[in-house]
Short mmCIF file of C-alpha atoms and ligand atoms in Angstrom, two decimals:
data_model
loop_
_atom_site.label_atom_id
_atom_site.label_comp_id
_atom_site.label_asym_id
_atom_site.label_seq_id
_atom_site.Cartn_x
_atom_site.Cartn_y
_atom_site.Cartn_z
CA UNK A 1 84.09 49.39 98.06
CA UNK A 2 80.77 50.93 99.01
CA UNK A 3 81.39 49.32 103.02
CA UNK A 4 85.46 50.27 102.75
CA UNK A 5 84.70 54.10 101.37
CA UNK A 6 82.06 54.46 104.83
CA UNK A 7 84.55 52.57 106.95
CA UNK A 8 87.61 54.82 106.31
CA UNK A 9 84.90 57.56 106.11
CA UNK A 10 84.59 56.63 110.29
CA UNK A 11 87.84 55.88 110.75
CA UNK A 12 88.77 59.96 109.94
CA UNK A 13 85.41 61.72 111.52
CA UNK A 14 87.02 59.05 115.01
CA UNK A 15 91.05 60.44 114.43
CA UNK A 16 89.70 64.26 113.40
CA UNK A 17 87.93 66.28 115.69
CA UNK A 18 87.09 69.61 115.36
CA UNK A 19 90.03 71.82 115.07
CA UNK A 20 88.70 75.36 113.95
CA UNK A 21 91.26 78.06 113.85
CA UNK A 22 90.80 80.76 117.11
CA UNK A 23 88.36 82.41 118.40
CA UNK A 24 86.95 79.13 118.92
CA UNK A 25 82.71 79.08 120.29
CA UNK A 26 82.14 76.85 122.68
CA UNK A 27 79.60 75.36 125.65
CA UNK A 28 81.64 75.76 129.31
CA UNK A 29 80.82 75.69 132.30
CA UNK A 30 81.08 79.04 133.79
CA UNK A 31 79.67 80.66 136.98
CA UNK A 32 76.90 83.48 135.95
CA UNK A 33 75.49 86.76 136.60
CA UNK A 34 74.29 84.90 140.05
CA UNK A 35 77.39 83.00 140.77
CA UNK A 36 75.10 79.64 140.29
CA UNK A 37 77.38 77.93 138.00
CA UNK A 38 75.10 76.57 134.63
CA UNK A 39 76.98 75.82 130.91
CA UNK A 40 77.49 78.84 128.56
CA UNK A 41 78.85 79.33 125.49
CA UNK A 42 82.25 81.16 125.83
CA UNK A 43 85.48 82.21 123.19
CA UNK A 44 88.49 80.45 123.41
CA UNK A 45 90.43 83.10 121.76
CA UNK A 46 93.70 82.08 122.06
CA UNK A 47 92.94 78.17 121.14
CA UNK A 48 95.48 76.23 118.46
CA UNK A 49 94.37 72.33 119.11
CA UNK A 50 90.57 72.38 120.88
CA UNK A 51 90.42 69.19 120.73
CA UNK A 52 94.16 68.44 122.38
CA UNK A 53 93.97 71.48 124.27
CA UNK A 54 96.17 73.42 123.12
CA UNK A 55 97.25 76.79 122.72
CA UNK A 56 99.50 79.69 123.25
CA UNK A 57 98.71 80.05 126.79
CA UNK A 58 98.14 76.63 128.03
CA UNK A 59 98.52 73.35 126.76
CA UNK A 60 97.28 70.73 128.66
CA UNK A 61 99.08 66.94 128.55
CA UNK A 62 97.33 63.72 129.77
CA UNK A 63 98.18 60.66 131.74
CA UNK A 64 101.23 62.11 133.23
CA UNK A 65 103.40 60.59 135.83
CA UNK A 66 105.33 62.77 138.57
CA UNK A 67 107.00 61.74 140.91
CA UNK A 68 109.37 63.47 144.17
CA UNK A 69 110.62 60.71 145.65
CA UNK A 70 114.04 61.17 148.61
CA UNK A 71 114.90 57.58 148.04
CA UNK A 72 115.56 58.34 144.50
CA UNK A 73 119.73 58.15 144.11
CA UNK A 74 118.93 60.69 141.23
CA UNK A 75 116.37 62.94 142.75
CA UNK A 76 119.26 63.47 145.70
CA UNK A 77 120.68 66.96 144.77
CA UNK A 78 117.72 68.23 142.79
CA UNK A 79 118.64 71.94 143.88
CA UNK A 80 121.81 71.68 141.96
CA UNK A 81 120.52 70.53 138.50
CA UNK A 82 119.08 72.70 135.07
CA UNK A 83 115.05 72.87 134.35
CA UNK A 84 115.32 70.41 132.01
CA UNK A 85 117.20 68.02 134.25
CA UNK A 86 114.83 68.15 136.83
CA UNK A 87 112.53 67.43 134.54
CA UNK A 88 113.54 64.63 133.69
CA UNK A 89 114.07 63.11 136.63
CA UNK A 90 111.03 63.48 138.39
CA UNK A 91 108.48 63.88 135.17
CA UNK A 92 108.83 59.79 134.80
CA UNK A 93 105.70 59.45 131.92
CA UNK A 94 105.66 62.65 130.17
CA UNK A 95 102.14 61.99 128.59
CA UNK A 96 100.28 61.62 126.08
CA UNK A 97 97.97 64.59 124.13
CA UNK A 98 94.23 65.14 125.59
CA UNK A 99 90.99 64.16 123.91
CA UNK A 100 88.06 66.84 123.81
CA UNK A 101 84.83 65.42 122.06
CA UNK A 102 82.85 67.74 120.83
CA UNK A 103 79.62 67.92 118.53
CA UNK A 104 78.91 70.59 116.82
CA UNK A 105 75.10 71.67 117.47
CA UNK A 106 74.64 75.18 114.85
CA UNK A 107 78.17 76.75 114.90
CA UNK A 108 79.09 75.82 118.63
CA UNK A 109 80.90 73.15 120.18
CA UNK A 110 79.06 70.77 122.94
CA UNK A 111 81.69 68.81 124.96
CA UNK A 112 80.35 65.19 124.43
CA UNK A 113 82.29 63.68 127.85
CA UNK A 114 82.48 65.50 131.60
CA UNK A 115 86.35 65.57 130.89
CA UNK A 116 86.05 66.98 127.87
CA UNK A 117 83.07 69.97 129.87
CA UNK A 118 86.62 69.93 132.44
CA UNK A 119 89.56 70.46 129.98
CA UNK A 120 87.30 73.03 128.24
CA UNK A 121 86.85 75.22 131.08
CA UNK A 122 90.22 74.82 133.04
CA UNK A 123 92.12 76.18 129.20
CA UNK A 124 88.95 79.08 129.37
CA UNK A 125 90.36 79.37 132.83
CA UNK A 126 94.22 79.80 131.79
CA UNK A 127 92.95 81.80 129.42
CA UNK A 128 91.00 84.24 131.81
CA UNK A 129 93.30 84.23 133.99
CA UNK A 130 96.27 85.63 131.59
CA UNK A 131 93.67 88.52 130.81
CA UNK A 132 93.82 89.02 134.61
CA UNK A 133 97.63 88.69 134.65
CA UNK A 134 97.89 91.03 131.81
CA UNK A 135 95.47 93.60 132.52
CA UNK A 136 97.37 94.71 136.72
CA UNK A 137 101.53 93.90 135.72
CA UNK A 138 103.21 97.11 134.68
CA UNK A 139 102.45 97.52 130.75
CA UNK A 140 106.22 97.31 129.99
CA UNK A 141 106.54 93.76 132.36
CA UNK A 142 103.94 91.59 130.16
CA UNK A 143 103.21 88.52 131.22
CA UNK A 144 105.23 86.48 128.77
CA UNK A 145 106.08 83.57 131.90
CA UNK A 146 102.08 82.75 130.74
CA UNK A 147 102.38 81.71 127.08
CA UNK A 148 102.83 77.78 126.73
CA UNK A 149 101.76 76.90 130.13
CA UNK A 150 101.79 73.29 130.98
CA UNK A 151 98.79 71.60 132.71
CA UNK A 152 99.22 67.91 133.44
CA UNK A 153 95.61 67.02 133.22
CA UNK A 154 94.23 63.97 136.19
CA UNK A 155 98.06 62.70 136.42
CA UNK A 156 99.16 60.32 138.55
CA UNK A 157 101.50 62.86 141.38
CA UNK A 158 103.72 61.46 144.47
CA UNK A 159 104.92 63.40 146.21
CA UNK A 160 106.85 61.44 148.50
CA UNK A 161 103.78 59.91 149.20
CA UNK A 162 102.65 55.90 148.93
CA UNK A 163 98.92 57.53 147.63
CA UNK A 164 98.58 60.14 144.73
CA UNK A 165 96.83 63.54 144.57
CA UNK A 166 93.77 63.96 144.38
CA UNK A 167 91.44 66.85 144.63
CA UNK A 168 93.59 69.08 144.05
CA UNK A 169 95.49 71.78 141.32
CA UNK A 170 99.13 72.79 141.69
CA UNK A 171 101.61 74.62 140.53
CA UNK A 172 104.73 72.59 140.69
CA UNK A 173 107.59 75.02 140.17
CA UNK A 174 110.60 72.48 140.06
CA UNK A 175 108.98 71.41 137.41
CA UNK A 176 107.51 74.46 135.99
CA UNK A 177 103.99 72.47 136.05
CA UNK A 178 100.79 72.66 136.57
CA UNK A 179 98.55 70.03 137.97
CA UNK A 180 94.72 69.30 137.62
CA UNK A 181 94.83 66.90 139.67
CA UNK A 182 91.67 63.86 139.77
CA UNK A 183 89.16 64.14 141.90
CA UNK A 184 87.82 61.58 144.31
CA UNK A 185 86.54 62.94 147.39
CA UNK A 186 85.31 66.46 146.99
CA UNK A 187 81.77 67.07 145.56
CA UNK A 188 82.61 70.13 145.02
CA UNK A 189 83.29 72.63 141.51
CA UNK A 190 86.20 70.90 140.33
CA UNK A 191 89.15 73.28 140.97
CA UNK A 192 90.06 73.21 136.84
CA UNK A 193 86.63 74.90 136.94
CA UNK A 194 87.52 77.25 139.66
CA UNK A 195 88.72 80.90 138.59
CA UNK A 196 89.67 81.35 141.63
CA UNK A 197 91.66 78.51 141.84
CA UNK A 198 93.88 78.61 138.30
CA UNK A 199 94.36 82.35 139.67
CA UNK A 200 96.36 80.83 142.10
CA UNK A 201 98.32 78.80 140.76
CA UNK A 202 98.76 81.12 138.15
CA UNK A 203 100.08 83.76 140.25
CA UNK A 204 102.59 81.36 141.69
CA UNK A 205 104.14 81.13 138.02
CA UNK A 206 104.03 85.16 137.52
CA UNK A 207 105.63 84.81 141.66
CA UNK A 208 108.13 82.64 140.62
CA UNK A 209 109.53 84.09 137.63
CA UNK A 210 109.73 88.03 139.26
CA UNK A 211 110.13 87.64 142.83
CA UNK A 212 112.57 83.98 142.30
CA UNK A 213 114.28 85.16 139.20
CA UNK A 214 112.95 82.11 136.93
CA UNK A 215 114.49 79.81 139.45
CA UNK A 216 112.70 76.29 139.96
CA UNK A 217 114.01 75.57 143.06
CA UNK A 218 115.43 79.40 144.19
CA UNK A 219 118.61 79.00 146.72
CA UNK A 220 116.81 80.85 149.90
CA UNK A 221 113.85 77.77 149.79
CA UNK A 222 116.85 75.82 151.13
CA UNK A 223 118.74 77.21 152.95
CA UNK A 224 117.03 79.97 154.61
CA UNK A 225 114.24 78.47 157.87
CA UNK A 226 112.70 79.22 160.52
CA UNK A 227 111.13 82.95 160.26
CA UNK A 228 112.65 84.38 157.99
CA UNK A 229 111.33 80.68 155.03
CA UNK A 230 108.03 80.33 156.10
CA UNK A 231 106.95 84.80 155.97
CA UNK A 232 108.19 83.90 151.83
CA UNK A 233 106.76 80.62 151.75
CA UNK A 234 103.46 82.61 152.44
CA UNK A 235 103.72 85.75 151.02
CA UNK A 236 103.67 83.35 148.12
CA UNK A 237 100.90 81.51 149.61
CA UNK A 238 98.72 84.89 150.78
CA UNK A 239 98.82 86.97 147.42
CA UNK A 240 98.52 83.75 145.22
CA UNK A 241 94.44 83.86 147.54
CA UNK A 242 94.97 87.53 146.53
CA UNK A 243 95.86 87.03 142.79
CA UNK A 244 92.82 83.89 142.99
CA UNK A 245 90.83 86.80 143.79
CA UNK A 246 91.58 89.43 141.77
CA UNK A 247 91.35 86.77 138.60
CA UNK A 248 87.63 85.87 139.32
CA UNK A 249 86.68 89.92 139.33
CA UNK A 250 86.82 88.81 134.85
CA UNK A 251 83.82 86.19 135.01
CA UNK A 252 80.54 87.32 134.89
CA UNK A 253 79.80 86.59 138.54
CA UNK A 254 82.23 89.45 138.96
CA UNK A 255 85.12 90.11 142.11
CA UNK A 256 84.36 86.89 145.01
CA UNK A 257 87.23 86.18 147.30
CA UNK A 258 84.97 83.35 148.91
CA UNK A 259 86.15 80.78 145.75
CA UNK A 260 87.94 78.42 147.65
CA UNK A 261 84.68 77.67 149.61
CA UNK A 262 82.43 76.56 146.09
CA UNK A 263 85.86 74.40 145.57
CA UNK A 264 87.17 72.21 149.38
CA UNK A 265 84.79 70.60 151.57
CA UNK A 266 86.59 72.41 154.17
CA UNK A 267 84.53 75.10 154.39
CA UNK A 268 85.60 76.54 157.92
CA UNK A 269 89.23 76.89 156.73
CA UNK A 270 88.53 77.69 153.21
CA UNK A 271 86.39 80.97 155.00
CA UNK A 272 89.46 81.49 156.67
CA UNK A 273 91.15 82.52 153.44
CA UNK A 274 89.04 84.46 152.46
CA UNK A 275 90.73 87.73 151.30
CA UNK A 276 88.03 89.34 152.96
CA UNK A 277 87.50 88.47 156.00
CA UNK A 278 87.72 91.27 157.93
CA UNK A 279 88.61 89.36 161.32
CA UNK A 280 92.09 87.80 160.15
CA UNK A 281 94.76 88.85 162.93
CA UNK A 282 98.27 87.41 164.22
CA UNK A 283 97.50 85.94 167.23
CA UNK A 284 100.28 84.27 170.09
CA UNK A 285 100.13 80.29 167.86
CA UNK A 286 100.05 82.09 164.55
CA UNK A 287 103.17 83.93 165.25
CA UNK A 288 104.95 80.96 168.09
CA UNK A 289 104.45 78.89 165.23
CA UNK A 290 105.41 81.31 162.34
CA UNK A 291 108.95 82.12 165.13
CA UNK A 292 109.32 78.34 165.57
CA UNK A 293 107.61 76.18 162.72
CA UNK A 294 110.74 73.96 160.96
CA UNK A 295 110.58 74.43 157.09
CA UNK A 296 108.94 70.94 156.49
CA UNK A 297 106.02 71.43 159.51
CA UNK A 298 105.45 75.46 158.37
CA UNK A 299 105.01 74.08 154.65
CA UNK A 300 102.47 70.29 155.39
CA UNK A 301 100.09 72.92 158.24
CA UNK A 302 97.01 75.47 157.36
CA UNK A 303 99.42 78.03 159.68
CA UNK A 304 101.69 78.73 156.46
CA UNK A 305 98.28 80.11 154.28
CA UNK A 306 96.66 81.73 157.48
CA UNK A 307 99.83 83.59 157.79
CA UNK A 308 99.64 84.67 154.28
CA UNK A 309 96.37 85.01 154.60
CA UNK A 310 96.48 88.01 156.78
CA UNK A 311 99.17 89.76 154.76
CA UNK A 312 96.29 89.41 151.35
CA UNK A 313 93.70 90.80 153.85
CA UNK A 314 95.37 93.54 154.60
CA UNK A 315 96.56 94.49 150.86
CA UNK A 316 92.60 93.66 150.21
CA UNK A 317 90.90 95.99 152.90
CA UNK A 318 93.42 98.98 152.90
CA UNK A 319 92.17 98.94 148.94
CA UNK A 320 89.08 98.40 149.26
CA UNK A 321 88.55 100.99 151.55
CA UNK A 322 89.98 103.84 150.15
CA UNK A 323 88.92 103.10 146.58
CA UNK A 324 86.11 99.22 146.99
CA UNK A 325 86.90 96.62 143.89
CA UNK A 326 88.85 99.03 141.77
CA UNK A 327 91.13 100.84 145.15
CA UNK A 328 92.45 96.38 145.69
CA UNK A 329 93.21 96.45 141.99
CA UNK A 330 95.14 99.66 141.93
CA UNK A 331 97.15 98.15 145.01
CA UNK A 332 97.47 94.93 143.32
CA UNK A 333 98.95 96.64 140.44
CA UNK A 334 100.99 98.32 143.02
CA UNK A 335 102.32 95.33 144.81
CA UNK A 336 102.96 93.90 141.04
CA UNK A 337 105.97 95.85 140.60
CA UNK A 338 106.69 95.73 144.39
CA UNK A 339 107.88 92.16 143.17
CA UNK A 340 110.83 93.17 140.76
CA UNK A 341 112.49 96.64 141.21
CA UNK A 342 115.98 97.78 139.84
CA UNK A 343 115.36 100.96 139.56
CA UNK A 344 118.41 102.80 140.69
CA UNK A 345 116.83 104.76 143.60
CA UNK A 346 117.64 103.30 146.99
CA UNK A 347 114.09 102.87 148.22
CA UNK A 348 112.93 101.29 145.21
CA UNK A 349 113.63 97.94 145.97
CA UNK A 350 112.26 95.38 144.59
CA UNK A 351 110.76 91.65 146.53
CA UNK A 352 113.49 90.10 144.62
CA UNK A 353 116.01 92.29 145.24
CA UNK A 354 115.58 92.23 148.82
CA UNK A 355 116.17 88.24 148.89
CA UNK A 356 118.80 88.27 146.23
CA UNK A 357 120.93 91.10 148.57
CA UNK A 358 120.37 88.65 151.36
CA UNK A 359 120.50 84.91 149.90
CA UNK A 360 123.23 84.24 152.54
CA UNK A 361 122.04 86.60 155.51
CA UNK A 362 117.84 85.59 155.58
CA UNK A 363 117.63 87.71 158.94
CA UNK A 364 117.36 90.86 157.28
CA UNK A 365 113.88 89.14 155.65
CA UNK A 366 111.66 90.67 158.41
CA UNK A 367 107.72 91.04 158.39
CA UNK A 368 108.65 94.90 158.78
CA UNK A 369 110.88 95.23 155.94
CA UNK A 370 109.36 93.39 153.28
CA UNK A 371 105.93 95.40 154.56
CA UNK A 372 108.44 98.59 153.57
CA UNK A 373 109.30 98.03 150.31
CA UNK A 374 105.26 97.34 149.86
CA UNK A 375 104.01 100.35 151.42
CA UNK A 376 106.91 102.38 148.76
CA UNK A 377 105.31 101.03 145.76
CA UNK A 378 101.62 101.77 146.95
CA UNK A 379 101.06 105.56 144.46
CA UNK A 380 98.64 106.50 146.45
CA UNK A 381 98.56 108.11 149.24
CA UNK A 382 96.05 107.82 152.05
CA UNK A 383 95.86 104.32 150.04
CA UNK A 384 99.46 103.72 151.37
CA UNK A 385 98.43 104.81 154.88
CA UNK A 386 95.67 102.76 154.73
CA UNK A 387 98.08 99.89 153.76
CA UNK A 388 100.75 100.25 156.73
CA UNK A 389 97.73 100.51 159.48
CA UNK A 390 96.12 97.46 158.62
CA UNK A 391 100.02 95.67 158.20
CA UNK A 392 101.40 97.12 161.53
CA UNK A 393 98.12 96.66 163.56
CA UNK A 394 96.93 92.73 161.52
CA UNK A 395 100.90 91.24 161.04
CA UNK A 396 101.52 92.68 164.46
CA UNK A 397 104.70 94.60 163.25
CA UNK A 398 107.08 94.56 165.27
CA UNK A 399 108.26 98.12 165.87
CA UNK A 400 109.82 100.94 168.13
CA UNK A 401 107.82 103.88 166.35
CA UNK A 402 104.07 104.17 165.84
CA UNK A 403 104.73 104.35 162.07
CA UNK A 404 107.19 101.94 162.02
CA UNK A 405 109.61 104.00 160.93
CA UNK A 406 112.34 102.13 162.58
CA UNK A 407 112.11 99.12 160.88
CA UNK A 408 111.37 100.57 157.02
CA UNK A 409 113.48 102.10 154.59
CA UNK A 410 112.70 105.42 153.61
CA UNK A 411 109.75 106.23 156.18
CA UNK A 412 106.90 105.08 153.64
CA UNK A 413 104.17 104.66 156.43
CA UNK A 414 105.06 108.72 157.61
CA UNK A 415 101.49 109.99 158.89
CA UNK A 416 99.64 106.01 159.09
CA UNK A 417 98.47 105.43 162.29
CA UNK A 418 97.38 101.72 162.99
CA UNK A 419 93.78 99.86 162.76
CA UNK A 420 92.66 98.33 165.85
CA UNK A 421 90.84 95.67 164.82
CA UNK A 422 93.71 93.45 166.78
CA UNK A 423 94.17 93.15 169.64
CA UNK A 424 98.29 94.10 170.49
CA UNK A 425 100.16 91.05 171.62
CA UNK A 426 102.74 91.82 173.36
CA UNK A 427 106.28 92.54 170.70
CA UNK A 428 108.85 89.44 171.04
CA UNK A 429 111.75 91.95 171.18
CA UNK A 430 112.23 94.84 172.99
ZN1 LIG B 1 99.52 77.71 146.26
#
């Protein structure tokens, strides 16, 4: 009998992990004040089931199978499907609850295996990315899209490839799910443990909700090509890097623009995406690629990120020159108001409105017009002029007038003078 009771007790211990109510004190691997990663006690304030890593902000799902396969007849017309249908034909295995294992040491829960360290820290990073967006989004439009974020942890993902995806973190807009892929080659900070990278991925969800009107596959992405398409994709990526930087400001290590270098093994490439680099310029090669690459070439190559980086740098430099880290935060807030703006003022149109109005007229979606919309939303005049000067110079905007008044509605760059950081390349248009 005693043996049976003991066996039952063991069963209970094994099947029920600790699930204390939030806030939960738990150990995670995070960057400390010096930037070095260490184990530190943190509080998860939104967790409702610690062992399954589920809470109001994020829900981790283990061992799913996500297969995008163009030869699959069920996937022949993904844009025509609704969210649920698309999820059903792409997610072949919906996965199971993850299981974290913890040891209780004086009221603090210590992960007892690698995956639990990784998952706990990943959840903590989603909480911080949420806090970042809550802080910078307009109070009238709180980040409701960042509730219950679905995160496939260590799934099998194939996107038209035979080999499963490894060493990456993704937001898959077409199934509105995040992926923390297995790592195989990279020996650096795992992506899920990198707050900047989680911030980058979460930024895609914010963009999808606000600029793409929550459409998993926006019609502009299927019908546009060349410069309008490439510009649209680059904005999504480059601004996600800027938000990744912004999210790092939530950490003890404070704002770190070099966050990609911590996790990406190609260090030269990671540096090229640093939003604080001062030498980011559109050069002849990048401009030729922007104007001539097909959709496929653009999304598979690095140019998409490098062109997006020039946008992020223009914003970052304008912010930092006008007011340091707080200046960058201020310009990020203005940028987010530009994502979606229905205001009656005809000059107040946001990016969402510009895209939707021109779904069948992609040529109206130009770098000059986009820069004008962002500039119009920058409230501080000095910072707006600084952004205009950065954008006109770095992005090689093709305007007849020095302040681009011929291309931007409402002349938001009045009084701006282009910087001279980048060598001017001759315009392609007269
Ligand atoms: Zn991205």
